[in-house]
mmCIF file of C-alpha atoms in Angstrom:
data_model
loop_
_atom_site.group_PDB
_atom_site.id
_atom_site.type_symbol
_atom_site.label_atom_id
_atom_site.label_comp_id
_atom_site.label_asym_id
_atom_site.label_seq_id
_atom_site.Cartn_x
_atom_site.Cartn_y
_atom_site.Cartn_z
ATOM 1 C CA UNK V 200 84.881 92.014 80.441
ATOM 2 C CA UNK V 201 82.375 91.910 83.271
ATOM 3 C CA UNK V 202 79.207 93.939 83.437
ATOM 4 C CA UNK V 203 78.801 96.608 86.052
ATOM 5 C CA UNK V 204 78.268 95.603 89.663
ATOM 6 C CA UNK V 205 76.756 98.042 92.126
ATOM 7 C CA UNK V 206 78.265 98.171 95.627
ATOM 8 C CA UNK V 207 76.549 100.056 98.440
ATOM 9 C CA UNK V 208 78.173 101.349 101.592
ATOM 10 C CA UNK V 209 74.911 100.336 103.254
ATOM 11 C CA UNK V 210 75.289 101.272 106.927
ATOM 12 C CA UNK V 211 75.063 104.990 106.171
ATOM 13 C CA UNK V 212 72.832 104.742 103.093
ATOM 14 C CA UNK V 213 69.294 106.141 103.573
ATOM 15 C CA UNK V 214 66.484 103.561 103.246
ATOM 16 C CA UNK V 215 64.810 105.524 100.438
ATOM 17 C CA UNK V 216 68.043 105.401 98.392
ATOM 18 C CA UNK V 217 68.246 101.622 98.961
ATOM 19 C CA UNK V 218 64.668 101.332 97.610
ATOM 20 C CA UNK V 219 65.675 103.197 94.435
ATOM 21 C CA UNK V 220 68.681 100.862 94.077
ATOM 22 C CA UNK V 221 66.601 97.679 94.516
ATOM 23 C CA UNK V 222 64.252 98.745 91.720
ATOM 24 C CA UNK V 223 67.100 99.817 89.425
ATOM 25 C CA UNK V 224 68.999 96.532 89.940
ATOM 26 C CA UNK V 225 65.869 94.559 89.016
ATOM 27 C CA UNK V 226 65.100 96.712 85.997
ATOM 28 C CA UNK V 227 68.678 96.737 84.663
ATOM 29 C CA UNK V 228 69.335 93.140 85.766
ATOM 30 C CA UNK V 229 72.495 94.380 87.475
ATOM 31 C CA UNK V 230 74.052 92.724 90.533
ATOM 32 C CA UNK V 231 73.680 94.905 93.639
ATOM 33 C CA UNK V 232 75.635 94.147 96.818
ATOM 34 C CA UNK V 233 74.910 95.973 100.067
ATOM 35 C CA UNK V 234 77.905 95.879 102.385
ATOM 36 C CA UNK V 235 77.160 96.552 106.059
ATOM 37 C CA UNK V 236 78.185 95.559 109.538
ATOM 38 C CA UNK V 237 74.631 94.669 110.565
ATOM 39 C CA UNK V 238 72.086 92.277 109.039
ATOM 40 C CA UNK V 239 69.910 93.915 106.371
ATOM 41 C CA UNK V 240 66.476 92.976 105.090
ATOM 42 C CA UNK V 241 66.318 93.151 101.311
ATOM 43 C CA UNK V 242 63.618 92.261 98.814
ATOM 44 C CA UNK V 243 63.844 88.749 97.371
ATOM 45 C CA UNK V 244 65.703 89.183 94.082
ATOM 46 C CA UNK V 245 68.337 87.247 92.166
ATOM 47 C CA UNK V 246 70.144 90.602 91.697
ATOM 48 C CA UNK V 247 70.262 91.817 95.313
ATOM 49 C CA UNK V 248 72.602 90.380 97.925
ATOM 50 C CA UNK V 249 74.060 91.510 101.210
ATOM 51 C CA UNK V 250 77.542 91.100 102.564
ATOM 52 C CA UNK V 251 77.917 91.456 106.314
ATOM 53 C CA UNK V 252 81.349 92.526 107.545
ATOM 54 C CA UNK V 253 82.670 92.688 111.114
ATOM 55 C CA UNK V 254 81.959 95.895 113.027
ATOM 56 C CA UNK V 255 84.786 98.382 113.059
ATOM 57 C CA UNK V 256 85.915 101.655 111.608
ATOM 58 C CA UNK V 257 85.887 101.598 107.782
ATOM 59 C CA UNK V 258 85.592 97.773 107.575
ATOM 60 C CA UNK V 259 82.774 97.988 104.984
ATOM 61 C CA UNK V 260 84.712 100.615 102.987
ATOM 62 C CA UNK V 261 87.833 98.432 102.864
ATOM 63 C CA UNK V 262 85.783 95.417 101.768
ATOM 64 C CA UNK V 263 84.134 97.387 98.938
ATOM 65 C CA UNK V 264 87.474 98.812 97.798
ATOM 66 C CA UNK V 265 88.956 95.293 97.781
ATOM 67 C CA UNK V 266 86.140 93.680 95.795
ATOM 68 C CA UNK V 267 85.125 96.357 93.293
ATOM 69 C CA UNK V 268 86.349 96.182 89.686
ATOM 70 C CA UNK V 269 86.967 98.988 87.183
ATOM 71 C CA UNK V 270 83.617 100.081 85.749
ATOM 72 C CA UNK V 271 81.678 99.171 88.900
ATOM 73 C CA UNK V 272 79.472 101.687 90.663
ATOM 74 C CA UNK V 273 79.914 102.372 94.372
ATOM 75 C CA UNK V 274 77.220 104.277 96.256
ATOM 76 C CA UNK V 275 78.795 106.025 99.239
ATOM 77 C CA UNK V 276 78.918 109.317 101.096
ATOM 78 C CA UNK V 277 82.412 108.395 102.315
ATOM 79 C CA UNK V 278 84.883 110.689 100.548
ATOM 80 C CA UNK V 279 88.068 108.583 101.021
ATOM 81 C CA UNK V 280 86.232 105.498 99.683
ATOM 82 C CA UNK V 281 84.906 107.489 96.695
ATOM 83 C CA UNK V 282 88.489 108.660 95.992
ATOM 84 C CA UNK V 283 89.727 105.039 96.001
ATOM 85 C CA UNK V 284 86.895 103.952 93.710
ATOM 86 C CA UNK V 285 87.706 106.646 91.148
ATOM 87 C CA UNK V 286 91.418 105.843 91.373
ATOM 88 C CA UNK V 287 90.586 102.212 90.537
ATOM 89 C CA UNK V 288 88.463 103.103 87.506
ATOM 90 C CA UNK V 289 85.035 102.834 89.118
ATOM 91 C CA UNK V 290 82.116 105.257 89.406
ATOM 92 C CA UNK V 291 81.305 106.773 92.800
ATOM 93 C CA UNK V 292 77.846 108.186 93.456
ATOM 94 C CA UNK V 293 76.794 110.017 96.607
ATOM 95 C CA UNK V 294 73.346 109.053 98.005
ATOM 96 C CA UNK V 295 72.334 112.700 97.339
ATOM 97 C CA UNK V 296 72.958 112.214 93.636
ATOM 98 C CA UNK V 297 76.385 113.746 93.150
ATOM 99 C CA UNK V 298 78.540 111.720 90.790
ATOM 100 C CA UNK V 299 82.108 112.172 92.010
ATOM 101 C CA UNK V 300 84.878 112.811 89.497
ATOM 102 C CA UNK V 301 88.638 113.014 89.971
ATOM 103 C CA UNK V 302 88.250 116.832 89.979
ATOM 104 C CA UNK V 303 85.425 117.052 92.554
ATOM 105 C CA UNK V 304 86.912 114.386 94.815
ATOM 106 C CA UNK V 305 90.081 116.418 95.525
ATOM 107 C CA UNK V 306 87.897 119.370 96.495
ATOM 108 C CA UNK V 307 85.795 117.132 98.759
ATOM 109 C CA UNK V 308 88.843 115.624 100.474
ATOM 110 C CA UNK V 309 90.163 119.137 101.209
ATOM 111 C CA UNK V 310 86.778 120.198 102.607
ATOM 112 C CA UNK V 311 86.504 117.032 104.695
ATOM 113 C CA UNK V 312 89.956 117.608 106.216
ATOM 114 C CA UNK V 313 89.012 121.225 106.937
ATOM 115 C CA UNK V 314 85.788 120.135 108.703
ATOM 116 C CA UNK V 315 87.755 117.516 110.688
ATOM 117 C CA UNK V 316 90.128 120.261 111.863
ATOM 118 C CA UNK V 317 87.182 122.470 112.848
ATOM 119 C CA UNK V 318 85.611 119.628 114.842
ATOM 120 C CA UNK V 319 88.969 118.841 116.470
ATOM 121 C CA UNK V 320 89.194 122.462 117.646
ATOM 122 C CA UNK V 321 85.765 122.143 119.255
ATOM 123 C CA UNK V 322 83.553 123.757 116.615
ATOM 124 C CA UNK V 323 80.119 122.082 116.336
ATOM 125 C CA UNK V 324 79.691 121.491 112.590
ATOM 126 C CA UNK V 325 76.471 119.452 112.800
ATOM 127 C CA UNK V 326 75.597 116.498 110.595
ATOM 128 C CA UNK V 327 74.481 116.567 106.967
ATOM 129 C CA UNK V 328 71.043 118.042 106.240
ATOM 130 C CA UNK V 329 68.191 115.543 105.764
ATOM 131 C CA UNK V 330 67.771 114.027 102.312
ATOM 132 C CA UNK V 331 65.310 116.051 100.226
ATOM 133 C CA UNK V 332 62.954 114.987 97.446
ATOM 134 C CA UNK V 333 65.314 116.767 95.011
ATOM 135 C CA UNK V 334 68.264 114.725 96.318
ATOM 136 C CA UNK V 335 66.315 111.508 95.716
ATOM 137 C CA UNK V 336 65.385 112.566 92.168
ATOM 138 C CA UNK V 337 68.963 113.588 91.414
ATOM 139 C CA UNK V 338 70.217 110.224 92.712
ATOM 140 C CA UNK V 339 67.675 108.251 90.649
ATOM 141 C CA UNK V 340 68.540 110.299 87.533
ATOM 142 C CA UNK V 341 72.307 109.776 87.874
ATOM 143 C CA UNK V 342 71.779 106.064 88.511
ATOM 144 C CA UNK V 343 69.578 105.707 85.403
ATOM 145 C CA UNK V 344 72.153 107.544 83.259
ATOM 146 C CA UNK V 345 75.000 105.330 84.495
ATOM 147 C CA UNK V 346 73.027 102.131 83.948
ATOM 148 C CA UNK V 347 71.978 103.258 80.463
ATOM 149 C CA UNK V 348 75.572 104.110 79.562
ATOM 150 C CA UNK V 349 76.801 100.704 80.730
ATOM 151 C CA UNK V 350 74.028 99.006 78.780
ATOM 152 C CA UNK V 351 75.379 100.626 75.596
ATOM 153 C CA UNK V 352 79.071 99.816 76.172
#
């Protein structure tokens, strides 16, 4: 039985969320791996490492899905990756603090496909709204709860 590892889909992860993750990994003594297709600067820590993957569509997502184990936590805003993580027995947490479940992920996939269709028909859907202070607090709270739960298992 391995302890929890935290995997981060780091290219799209806001810097402030990465800061929260660095501190949590230190505090909980939990391995944190940031997967990205560009070099990242991280604080010196025995618990924080980076994994650089080749550039390309979904390369980081595929690498995370390949390496994660049941019980691991994956931080991503990518819905298909979150769906894979849940399917494989992991936890998927959005950088805005939403913990995905098998129920919410189906809803999200449907919404994502709908938005893709809208964009394909020329509708400007805009990007996600900026991360708020509430989003950061929600993320930190969910992360703390997950780490505490794993510490008790």
